[in-house]
Coordinates of C-alpha atoms in Angstrom, one line a residue:
M19 CA 0.3 0.0 0.2
A20 CA 1.8 3.0 -1.3
N21 CA 1.0 6.5 0.4
C22 CA 3.1 9.3 -0.9
N23 CA 0.8 12.0 -0.7
E24 CA 0.8 13.5 2.7
R25 CA -0.6 17.0 1.9
N26 CA -3.4 15.3 0.2
I27 CA -3.4 17.6 -2.9
Y28 CA -4.3 15.9 -6.2
F29 CA -3.2 17.8 -9.4
G30 CA -2.7 17.0 -13.5
P31 CA -4.9 15.7 -16.2
D32 CA -5.2 12.6 -14.1
S33 CA -6.4 14.4 -10.9
L34 CA -9.4 12.9 -10.5
K35 CA -7.9 9.5 -11.1
K36 CA -5.3 10.1 -7.8
Y37 CA -8.1 11.3 -6.3
F38 CA -10.1 8.3 -6.1
D39 CA -6.8 5.5 -6.3
P40 CA -6.6 4.6 -2.5
D41 CA -2.9 4.4 -3.3
S42 CA -2.9 8.3 -3.5
Q43 CA -4.5 9.0 -1.0
P44 CA -3.8 9.6 2.8
P45 CA -5.1 5.9 5.2
L46 CA -9.3 6.7 5.5
P47 CA -9.6 8.1 9.1
L48 CA -10.0 5.8 12.3
V49 CA -11.5 7.5 15.1
E50 CA -11.5 6.5 18.7
L51 CA -14.8 6.9 20.5
P52 CA -14.9 9.1 23.0
E53 CA -15.6 7.4 26.8
H54 CA -19.0 8.8 26.9
L55 CA -20.2 6.5 23.6
N56 CA -18.1 3.9 24.8
P57 CA -19.4 1.6 28.0
Y58 CA -16.4 -0.6 28.4
Y59 CA -14.0 2.2 28.5
H60 CA -13.5 1.8 32.2
H61 CA -12.9 -2.4 30.9
G62 CA -10.0 -1.7 28.9
V63 CA -11.7 -1.5 25.7
R64 CA -10.9 1.3 23.0
I65 CA -13.2 1.4 20.0
Y66 CA -12.1 3.2 16.8
A67 CA -14.1 3.9 13.8
K68 CA -12.5 3.1 10.4
M69 CA -14.3 5.8 8.3
M70 CA -14.6 4.2 4.8
T71 CA -16.9 7.0 4.2
M72 CA -14.4 10.0 3.6
H73 CA -13.2 8.1 0.5
P74 CA -14.4 10.2 -2.3
A75 CA -17.2 7.9 -3.5
N76 CA -18.4 7.9 0.5
N77 CA -19.0 4.3 1.2
V78 CA -17.0 1.0 1.6
K79 CA -17.7 -0.3 -1.8
A80 CA -15.4 2.1 -3.7
M81 CA -12.9 -0.4 -2.8
P82 CA -14.1 -3.4 -4.3
A83 CA -15.6 -1.6 -7.3
M84 CA -11.9 -0.2 -8.0
N85 CA -10.5 -3.2 -7.7
M86 CA -13.2 -5.3 -9.6
L87 CA -12.9 -2.7 -12.6
E88 CA -9.4 -2.3 -12.6
S89 CA -9.2 -6.0 -14.1
S90 CA -12.8 -6.0 -16.3
V91 CA -13.0 -3.2 -18.0
E92 CA -11.4 -3.2 -21.4
P93 CA -10.9 -1.0 -24.4
K94 CA -14.0 -2.0 -25.6
T95 CA -16.2 -1.6 -22.4
N96 CA -19.2 0.5 -23.4
T97 CA -21.4 -0.5 -20.3
I98 CA -21.1 -1.4 -16.5
I99 CA -23.9 -3.4 -15.5
E100 CA -24.6 -5.1 -12.0
Y101 CA -27.2 -6.2 -9.4
S102 CA -26.8 -4.2 -6.6
S103 CA -29.2 -2.5 -3.3
G104 CA -27.2 1.2 -4.2
S105 CA -23.3 1.7 -2.6
T106 CA -22.3 -0.9 -4.9
V107 CA -23.2 0.7 -7.8
I108 CA -23.1 3.8 -7.3
S109 CA -19.4 3.3 -6.6
M110 CA -18.9 1.8 -10.0
S111 CA -20.4 4.6 -11.9
M112 CA -18.6 6.9 -10.5
V113 CA -14.8 4.8 -10.6
A114 CA -16.2 3.7 -14.0
R115 CA -16.4 7.1 -15.1
V116 CA -13.3 8.7 -13.3
M117 CA -10.7 5.7 -14.1
H118 CA -11.8 4.0 -17.4
G119 CA -14.0 6.9 -19.2
V120 CA -17.5 4.5 -19.2
Q121 CA -20.3 6.6 -18.9
D122 CA -22.9 3.8 -19.0
T123 CA -23.5 2.1 -15.9
R124 CA -26.5 0.2 -15.1
A125 CA -28.2 -0.6 -12.1
F126 CA -30.2 -4.0 -11.8
L127 CA -32.4 -3.8 -8.2
S128 CA -34.9 -4.8 -6.4
N129 CA -38.7 -3.1 -7.0
K130 CA -38.5 -2.9 -3.2
T131 CA -36.1 -0.4 -3.0
S132 CA -36.8 2.9 -1.1
D133 CA -37.8 6.1 -3.0
A134 CA -34.9 8.0 -1.8
K135 CA -32.0 5.3 -3.1
L136 CA -33.8 5.2 -6.6
K137 CA -33.7 8.8 -7.0
L138 CA -30.4 9.0 -5.7
M139 CA -29.0 6.6 -8.2
Q140 CA -30.9 8.5 -10.8
F141 CA -29.0 11.5 -9.1
F142 CA -25.6 9.6 -10.1
G143 CA -26.9 8.8 -13.5
L144 CA -27.4 5.2 -13.7
D145 CA -30.1 3.4 -16.0
I146 CA -32.3 1.6 -13.8
T147 CA -34.1 -1.8 -14.2
L148 CA -36.3 -3.3 -11.4
F149 CA -36.5 -6.8 -10.6
G150 CA -39.5 -8.4 -8.4
G151 CA -38.8 -11.2 -5.9
P152 CA -36.8 -11.1 -3.2
S153 CA -35.0 -7.9 -2.0
Q154 CA -31.7 -10.1 -1.5
P155 CA -32.0 -12.9 -4.0
E156 CA -29.3 -15.7 -3.6
P157 CA -26.3 -15.1 -6.0
L158 CA -27.3 -18.4 -8.1
D159 CA -31.2 -17.6 -8.2
T160 CA -31.4 -18.0 -12.3
R161 CA -35.1 -15.9 -11.7
G162 CA -33.2 -13.2 -9.9
G163 CA -31.5 -9.6 -11.1
I164 CA -28.0 -11.2 -10.3
Q165 CA -28.4 -13.7 -12.9
N166 CA -30.3 -11.4 -15.3
A167 CA -27.2 -9.2 -15.6
H168 CA -24.6 -12.0 -15.6
R169 CA -26.4 -13.5 -19.2
M170 CA -26.7 -9.8 -20.4
A171 CA -22.9 -9.2 -20.2
A172 CA -22.4 -12.7 -21.0
E173 CA -24.4 -12.1 -24.8
S174 CA -22.3 -8.8 -25.3
D175 CA -18.3 -8.0 -25.4
D176 CA -19.1 -4.6 -24.9
I177 CA -20.7 -5.1 -21.4
V178 CA -19.0 -5.6 -18.1
N179 CA -21.0 -7.4 -15.3
P180 CA -18.5 -7.0 -12.4
N181 CA -20.7 -9.6 -10.4
Q182 CA -19.3 -8.7 -6.5
Y183 CA -21.3 -11.5 -5.3
E184 CA -18.8 -14.0 -7.0
N185 CA -15.8 -12.0 -7.9
D186 CA -13.1 -12.9 -5.4
L187 CA -11.8 -9.5 -6.6
N188 CA -14.3 -7.6 -3.9
W189 CA -12.9 -9.3 -0.9
Q190 CA -9.5 -9.0 -2.3
S191 CA -9.6 -5.5 -2.4
H192 CA -10.0 -5.3 1.4
V193 CA -6.3 -7.6 1.6
R194 CA -4.9 -5.1 -0.9
W195 CA -5.8 -1.3 0.9
T196 CA -8.6 -1.4 4.3
G197 CA -6.5 -4.1 6.1
P198 CA -3.0 -3.0 5.5
Q199 CA -4.1 0.7 5.9
I200 CA -5.9 -0.5 9.6
F201 CA -2.5 -2.4 10.4
K202 CA -0.4 0.4 9.6
Q203 CA -2.4 2.9 11.4
L204 CA -3.5 0.9 14.7
P205 CA -0.8 -1.8 14.7
E206 CA -2.1 -2.9 17.8
I207 CA -5.2 -3.6 16.6
N208 CA -7.2 -6.9 18.6
V209 CA -10.7 -7.1 17.5
L210 CA -12.2 -6.4 14.2
C211 CA -15.4 -5.9 13.3
A212 CA -17.5 -5.5 10.1
G213 CA -21.1 -6.6 8.6
M214 CA -21.5 -9.3 6.8
G215 CA -23.2 -8.8 3.1
T216 CA -22.0 -10.3 -0.2
S217 CA -19.0 -10.9 3.1
G218 CA -16.4 -9.5 0.4
T219 CA -15.5 -7.0 3.3
M220 CA -15.2 -9.1 6.1
T221 CA -13.9 -12.2 4.0
G222 CA -10.4 -9.5 2.9
L223 CA -10.3 -8.1 6.4
G224 CA -10.5 -11.7 8.2
T225 CA -7.9 -13.0 5.1
Y226 CA -5.8 -10.2 5.4
F227 CA -5.5 -10.3 9.8
K228 CA -5.2 -13.8 10.0
S229 CA -2.4 -13.3 7.8
V230 CA -0.3 -10.6 9.6
K231 CA -1.5 -10.5 13.1
P232 CA -3.8 -14.2 13.5
S233 CA -4.2 -13.1 17.4
V234 CA -6.9 -10.1 16.2
V235 CA -10.5 -11.4 16.9
R236 CA -12.4 -11.1 13.7
L237 CA -16.0 -10.7 14.4
G238 CA -18.7 -10.6 11.2
V239 CA -22.2 -9.3 12.3
C240 CA -25.3 -10.1 10.4
T241 CA -28.5 -8.9 10.7
A242 CA -31.2 -10.9 12.8
P243 CA -33.4 -13.3 11.6
G244 CA -36.7 -11.7 10.2
D245 CA -35.4 -8.3 10.2
R246 CA -33.6 -5.6 7.9
V247 CA -30.7 -3.4 7.8
P248 CA -29.4 -1.9 4.7
G249 CA -26.3 -3.9 3.5
P250 CA -25.6 -6.9 5.6
R251 CA -27.8 -10.3 5.3
S252 CA -29.2 -12.9 7.6
F253 CA -26.7 -15.9 8.8
A254 CA -29.3 -18.2 6.3
L255 CA -28.9 -15.9 3.1
L256 CA -24.8 -16.4 3.5
R257 CA -24.9 -19.5 3.3
P258 CA -25.0 -20.0 -0.7
V259 CA -21.8 -16.9 -0.9
D260 CA -19.0 -18.9 -2.4
F261 CA -16.6 -16.2 -0.6
P262 CA -14.4 -18.1 1.7
W263 CA -15.8 -16.3 4.8
K264 CA -15.9 -19.3 7.1
E265 CA -12.0 -19.0 7.2
A266 CA -12.3 -15.5 7.5
V267 CA -14.2 -15.1 10.6
D268 CA -13.6 -16.4 14.5
T269 CA -17.4 -15.2 15.2
I270 CA -20.7 -14.0 14.5
E271 CA -23.5 -11.9 16.1
E272 CA -26.8 -10.6 15.1
V273 CA -27.9 -7.4 15.2
G274 CA -31.7 -6.1 14.8
S275 CA -32.6 -2.4 13.1
E276 CA -33.6 -0.6 16.1
R277 CA -30.2 -0.7 17.7
S278 CA -28.5 -0.4 14.3
Y279 CA -30.5 3.1 13.3
T280 CA -30.2 4.4 17.3
L281 CA -26.2 3.8 17.3
S282 CA -25.9 5.3 13.7
L283 CA -28.5 8.1 15.0
Q284 CA -26.2 9.2 18.2
L285 CA -22.7 8.4 16.6
C286 CA -24.0 11.1 13.6
R287 CA -25.2 13.7 16.7
E288 CA -21.8 13.1 17.7
G289 CA -19.9 14.3 14.6
L290 CA -19.2 10.6 12.9
V291 CA -21.9 10.7 10.4
C292 CA -22.3 7.4 9.0
G293 CA -25.5 4.9 8.2
P294 CA -27.0 2.4 9.5
S295 CA -25.3 -0.8 8.4
S296 CA -22.4 1.4 10.8
G297 CA -24.6 1.6 13.6
F298 CA -25.4 -2.1 13.2
N299 CA -21.6 -2.8 13.0
L300 CA -21.0 -0.7 16.3
Q301 CA -24.1 -2.7 17.9
G302 CA -22.1 -6.4 17.0
L303 CA -19.5 -5.1 18.8
F304 CA -21.3 -4.3 21.8
Q305 CA -22.9 -7.1 22.0
M306 CA -19.6 -9.8 21.9
L307 CA -17.5 -7.5 24.1
E308 CA -21.0 -7.8 26.9
K309 CA -20.7 -11.8 26.4
R310 CA -17.3 -11.7 26.9
K311 CA -17.4 -9.5 30.5
D312 CA -20.4 -11.6 31.7
A313 CA -18.1 -14.5 30.9
G314 CA -15.0 -13.3 32.8
T315 CA -13.1 -13.2 29.6
L316 CA -12.8 -10.2 28.4
G317 CA -9.4 -9.3 29.4
D318 CA -8.0 -12.0 27.6
L319 CA -8.6 -10.1 24.4
A320 CA -6.2 -7.6 25.6
G321 CA -2.6 -6.9 24.1
P322 CA 0.9 -6.6 25.9
D323 CA -0.3 -2.9 26.7
G324 CA -3.0 -4.1 28.7
L325 CA -6.0 -2.4 26.6
T326 CA -8.0 -4.1 23.8
H327 CA -8.2 -2.2 21.0
C328 CA -11.2 -2.8 18.5
V329 CA -12.2 -1.7 15.0
F330 CA -15.7 -1.2 13.6
L331 CA -16.8 0.1 9.9
C332 CA -18.6 3.0 8.9
C333 CA -19.7 1.7 6.1
D334 CA -22.2 4.5 4.6
L335 CA -23.8 7.8 5.1
P336 CA -27.3 8.2 6.6
Y337 CA -28.7 10.9 3.8
Q338 CA -30.3 7.6 1.6
Y339 CA -32.1 6.2 4.9
I340 CA -33.5 9.6 6.6
G341 CA -37.2 8.5 6.5
E342 CA -36.3 4.8 7.6
Y343 CA -34.7 6.5 10.9
F344 CA -38.2 8.2 11.5
Q345 CA -40.0 4.9 11.0
K346 CA -37.4 2.5 12.7
L347 CA -37.1 5.3 16.0
G348 CA -40.8 7.4 16.1
P349 CA -40.5 10.7 17.2
T350 CA -39.7 10.5 20.4
K351 CA -36.1 10.2 19.1
F352 CA -36.0 13.6 17.1
P353 CA -36.8 17.1 18.1
P354 CA -40.2 19.0 17.3
I355 CA -40.4 21.2 14.9
R356 CA -42.2 24.5 16.2
N357 CA -44.5 25.7 14.0
E358 CA -45.0 22.4 12.2
R359 CA -48.1 23.9 10.5
L360 CA -46.6 26.3 8.2
T361 CA -45.2 22.9 6.0
K362 CA -48.5 22.6 4.6
V363 CA -49.6 26.5 3.7
D364 CA -47.3 29.9 2.6
L365 CA -46.0 27.2 -0.4
H366 CA -45.3 29.7 -2.8
R367 CA -41.5 32.0 -3.3
Y368 CA -41.4 35.6 -2.2
D369 CA -39.4 38.6 -3.9
E370 CA -38.5 41.8 -2.5
A371 CA -39.1 43.2 -6.4
W372 CA -42.7 42.6 -5.4
E373 CA -42.8 45.0 -2.4
R374 CA -43.5 48.6 -4.1
D375 CA -42.9 51.3 -2.0
A376 CA -46.2 53.9 -1.1
L377 CA -45.0 56.3 -3.8
E378 CA -44.1 54.0 -6.3
V379 CA -47.9 52.7 -6.5
F380 CA -49.5 55.4 -8.6
P381 CA -46.8 55.6 -11.4
L382 CA -47.1 52.3 -12.0
V383 CA -50.9 52.2 -11.9
Y384 CA -52.5 55.4 -11.9
G385 CA -52.7 57.6 -15.1
S386 CA -51.2 61.6 -14.4
P387 CA -54.2 63.8 -12.9
R388 CA -56.4 66.1 -15.4
S389 CA -54.6 69.0 -13.1
R390 CA -50.9 69.5 -12.2
E391 CA -51.8 71.4 -9.0
E392 CA -51.6 69.9 -5.9
S393 CA -54.9 67.3 -6.6
L394 CA -57.4 65.0 -5.3
L395 CA -57.4 61.2 -5.8
S396 CA -60.7 61.4 -7.3
E397 CA -58.7 62.6 -10.1
I398 CA -56.6 60.0 -11.2
S399 CA -58.1 56.7 -12.9
L400 CA -56.1 53.3 -13.4
K401 CA -54.2 53.2 -16.3
P402 CA -55.2 50.0 -18.8
Q403 CA -54.8 46.5 -17.5
Q404 CA -54.5 47.6 -14.1
R405 CA -56.5 46.3 -10.6
V406 CA -56.2 47.1 -7.4
I407 CA -57.3 44.7 -4.7
D408 CA -57.9 46.3 -1.1
L409 CA -57.8 43.3 1.5
R410 CA -59.3 45.4 4.4
R411 CA -62.4 45.2 6.0
A412 CA -65.4 47.1 4.1
C413 CA -65.7 49.4 6.3
D414 CA -62.2 51.2 6.4
F415 CA -62.5 50.4 2.7
R416 CA -65.3 52.8 2.5
A417 CA -63.7 55.4 4.7
W418 CA -60.5 55.5 3.4
K419 CA -59.1 53.9 -0.4
L420 CA -57.9 53.6 -3.9
P421 CA -59.3 55.1 -6.5
E422 CA -61.3 52.0 -8.5
S423 CA -59.7 49.3 -6.5
I424 CA -61.8 46.6 -5.7
N425 CA -62.7 45.3 -1.9
L426 CA -62.2 41.6 -1.2
P427 CA -62.2 41.8 2.5
L428 CA -60.3 39.2 4.3
T429 CA -62.3 37.5 6.8
S430 CA -59.1 37.0 9.0
L431 CA -57.6 40.5 8.7
G432 CA -58.8 43.8 10.5
P433 CA -57.0 46.9 11.8
H434 CA -55.2 44.9 14.7
T435 CA -54.4 42.0 13.1
A436 CA -51.2 40.3 13.9
S437 CA -48.4 40.0 11.1
P438 CA -48.8 37.1 9.4
F439 CA -45.2 36.5 10.2
S440 CA -45.2 36.9 13.4
D441 CA -48.4 34.8 14.0
P442 CA -48.2 31.3 12.5
A443 CA -51.9 30.9 12.7
V444 CA -52.9 34.2 11.6
L445 CA -50.2 33.1 8.4
E446 CA -52.2 29.6 7.8
A447 CA -55.7 31.3 8.3
Q448 CA -55.0 33.9 5.6
W449 CA -52.9 31.9 3.1
V450 CA -55.7 29.0 2.8
E451 CA -58.2 32.1 2.9
L452 CA -56.5 33.7 0.2
E453 CA -55.8 30.7 -1.7
K454 CA -59.4 29.7 -1.9
I455 CA -60.3 33.7 -3.1
F456 CA -58.0 33.7 -5.8
S457 CA -58.9 30.3 -6.9
D458 CA -62.8 31.9 -7.8
G459 CA -63.6 31.5 -11.6
K460 CA -65.0 34.6 -11.8
L461 CA -62.4 37.1 -10.4
V462 CA -59.5 34.9 -12.2
T463 CA -61.8 35.9 -15.1
D464 CA -61.7 39.9 -14.1
L465 CA -58.3 39.6 -13.3
G466 CA -57.2 38.3 -16.8
K467 CA -53.8 39.2 -17.6
N468 CA -54.2 42.5 -15.9
H469 CA -51.3 43.4 -13.2
V470 CA -52.8 43.2 -9.7
L471 CA -51.6 45.9 -7.0
V472 CA -52.8 44.4 -3.4
V473 CA -52.9 46.8 -0.2
C474 CA -54.1 45.8 2.9
Y475 CA -53.1 47.5 6.3
D476 CA -49.5 47.2 7.0
G477 CA -48.5 45.5 3.7
D478 CA -47.7 42.0 5.3
T479 CA -51.1 40.6 4.1
A480 CA -50.8 41.8 1.0
R481 CA -47.3 40.5 0.8
V482 CA -48.4 37.3 1.0
A483 CA -51.6 37.5 -1.6
T484 CA -48.8 38.4 -3.7
S485 CA -46.9 35.3 -3.4
V486 CA -50.4 33.2 -4.0
L487 CA -51.1 35.5 -7.0
R488 CA -47.8 35.1 -8.6
A489 CA -48.1 31.6 -8.0
K490 CA -51.2 31.4 -10.1
G491 CA -49.6 33.3 -13.0
F492 CA -50.8 36.1 -12.3
E493 CA -48.4 39.6 -12.3
A494 CA -49.1 41.3 -9.1
D495 CA -47.2 43.4 -6.4
S496 CA -48.2 44.7 -2.9
V497 CA -47.7 48.1 -1.2
R498 CA -44.4 47.9 1.2
G499 CA -46.4 48.9 4.7
G500 CA -49.7 48.9 2.9
H501 CA -52.1 51.8 3.8
S502 CA -50.5 53.1 6.9
A503 CA -47.2 54.1 4.8
M504 CA -49.9 56.2 2.2
K505 CA -51.3 57.6 5.1
A506 CA -47.5 59.1 6.1
Y507 CA -47.4 60.5 3.0
G508 CA -50.7 61.7 2.6
I509 CA -52.2 59.4 -0.1
G510 CA -55.4 57.1 0.3
S511 CA -57.9 59.9 1.4
E512 CA -60.2 61.6 -0.9
A513 CA -59.6 64.7 1.4
P514 CA -57.8 67.6 -0.4
M515 CA -54.0 66.9 0.0
A516 CA -52.3 70.9 0.0
S517 CA -51.2 70.2 3.2
T518 CA -49.5 67.2 2.6
K519 CA -45.1 67.0 1.4
F520 CA -46.0 64.9 -1.4
P521 CA -49.0 66.0 -3.7
I522 CA -50.5 63.7 -5.8
A523 CA -49.1 65.1 -9.6
A524 CA -45.9 64.8 -7.8
A525 CA -46.1 61.4 -6.5
V526 CA -47.4 60.3 -10.2
A527 CA -44.5 62.3 -11.7
V528 CA -42.0 59.7 -9.9
S529 CA -40.1 57.6 -12.7
A530 CA -42.3 54.3 -12.8
V531 CA -40.2 51.3 -12.0
P532 CA -40.6 48.4 -14.1
L533 CA -43.1 45.6 -12.8
D534 CA -40.2 42.4 -13.1

């Protein structure tokens, strides 16, 4: 295992190839769990997370993908095809592009795969084909996707199926890279723990440590019968696997999903960001250590320094499993969302350009008054294709309004109603009411292709209304500060404005700001 890049910099025309190549990288981090995450700390146990998530592909399957494609891709290869639940084939797609220039990677996988995982694969450009039947088919089952991928590759010279389930280069990648990294970082290692899916990771690591340090206890972790954790398999499903995994493990633990997700969540919150299979591995390690402690043999694992150094693998990231965390663990494990009611309302975008200063409304929507003297509001009229909507109560509208404006009073709005942006209940009520009002067919027809100016008491409700109108395809704006702002300028009254600082004629003379 070469390592000549201590500065961790990749440059030149093959920079991405170096970035993906483990021989050009510093070792992936090995991080000791702090005392509060290690219940066996005071029993002389030290536990370390091997962060396989820190590879550029963000998962442990990057190593097998590198190793398998290195020997199988040829100049004539145009397509990579693999049956995979996610990490392996995603890694293959990146490795194929970066290392071999192959753009077409296709994933065969179960129709029971979560929508989040399917979208993740699409995000990375994978061509997806779904198969029915078991989500983890036996490798030799001719009805499953594994053998379908194998047959498809056999029928074409330009298609490669690495077949992680039968390809020895899968597990040998961990003999080549992962094992040597761990041993170089922690020669004191006493226990190694990894999950069993294809069994490639555990087979490779177990084989490597049997040769370099036979005293290391090799722990494989399987899913508990009838349970499921993404990646690993049950012990029963390992029976047909051809890899020499039985010679690579000393003991096996079976772990359920609830503890796997719980420990993963705890690790993530403490700064070790990893998926459920990582919590799964850690729980398997905990179970073995607990059994040893109960049997009085825990100390037998210790090395010459009197400590027991344990390494477990963090295999992938949690993000594609977020929904499953909530399903498995329930709401008590997560902080509440305050004002959660707002997730169902106020769903449209806002734009500062849609809020107009009170003085802008006249050049925007009204023509010049008939007299250039200080004028009455009654002397101005709307420009063509302009509408003004006033959301205030009818009594306030009658006392004080803009010429030719339409009153659409909201039952959820009054002169002393709190701002919708300070009271979620007000925002919810107003948004629901505005959505209903602006869905009325007669009103929609009346507004047509007109530009709409919306006013209210203080501008905030009109701002919400503008967001709703814009979402429905109307060109709309609101008055910042509402009638309160206009009243401050002496605008909005039918009384003469000789005493105001901003007469109508001057307001209309202000240069109009473009609508968008």
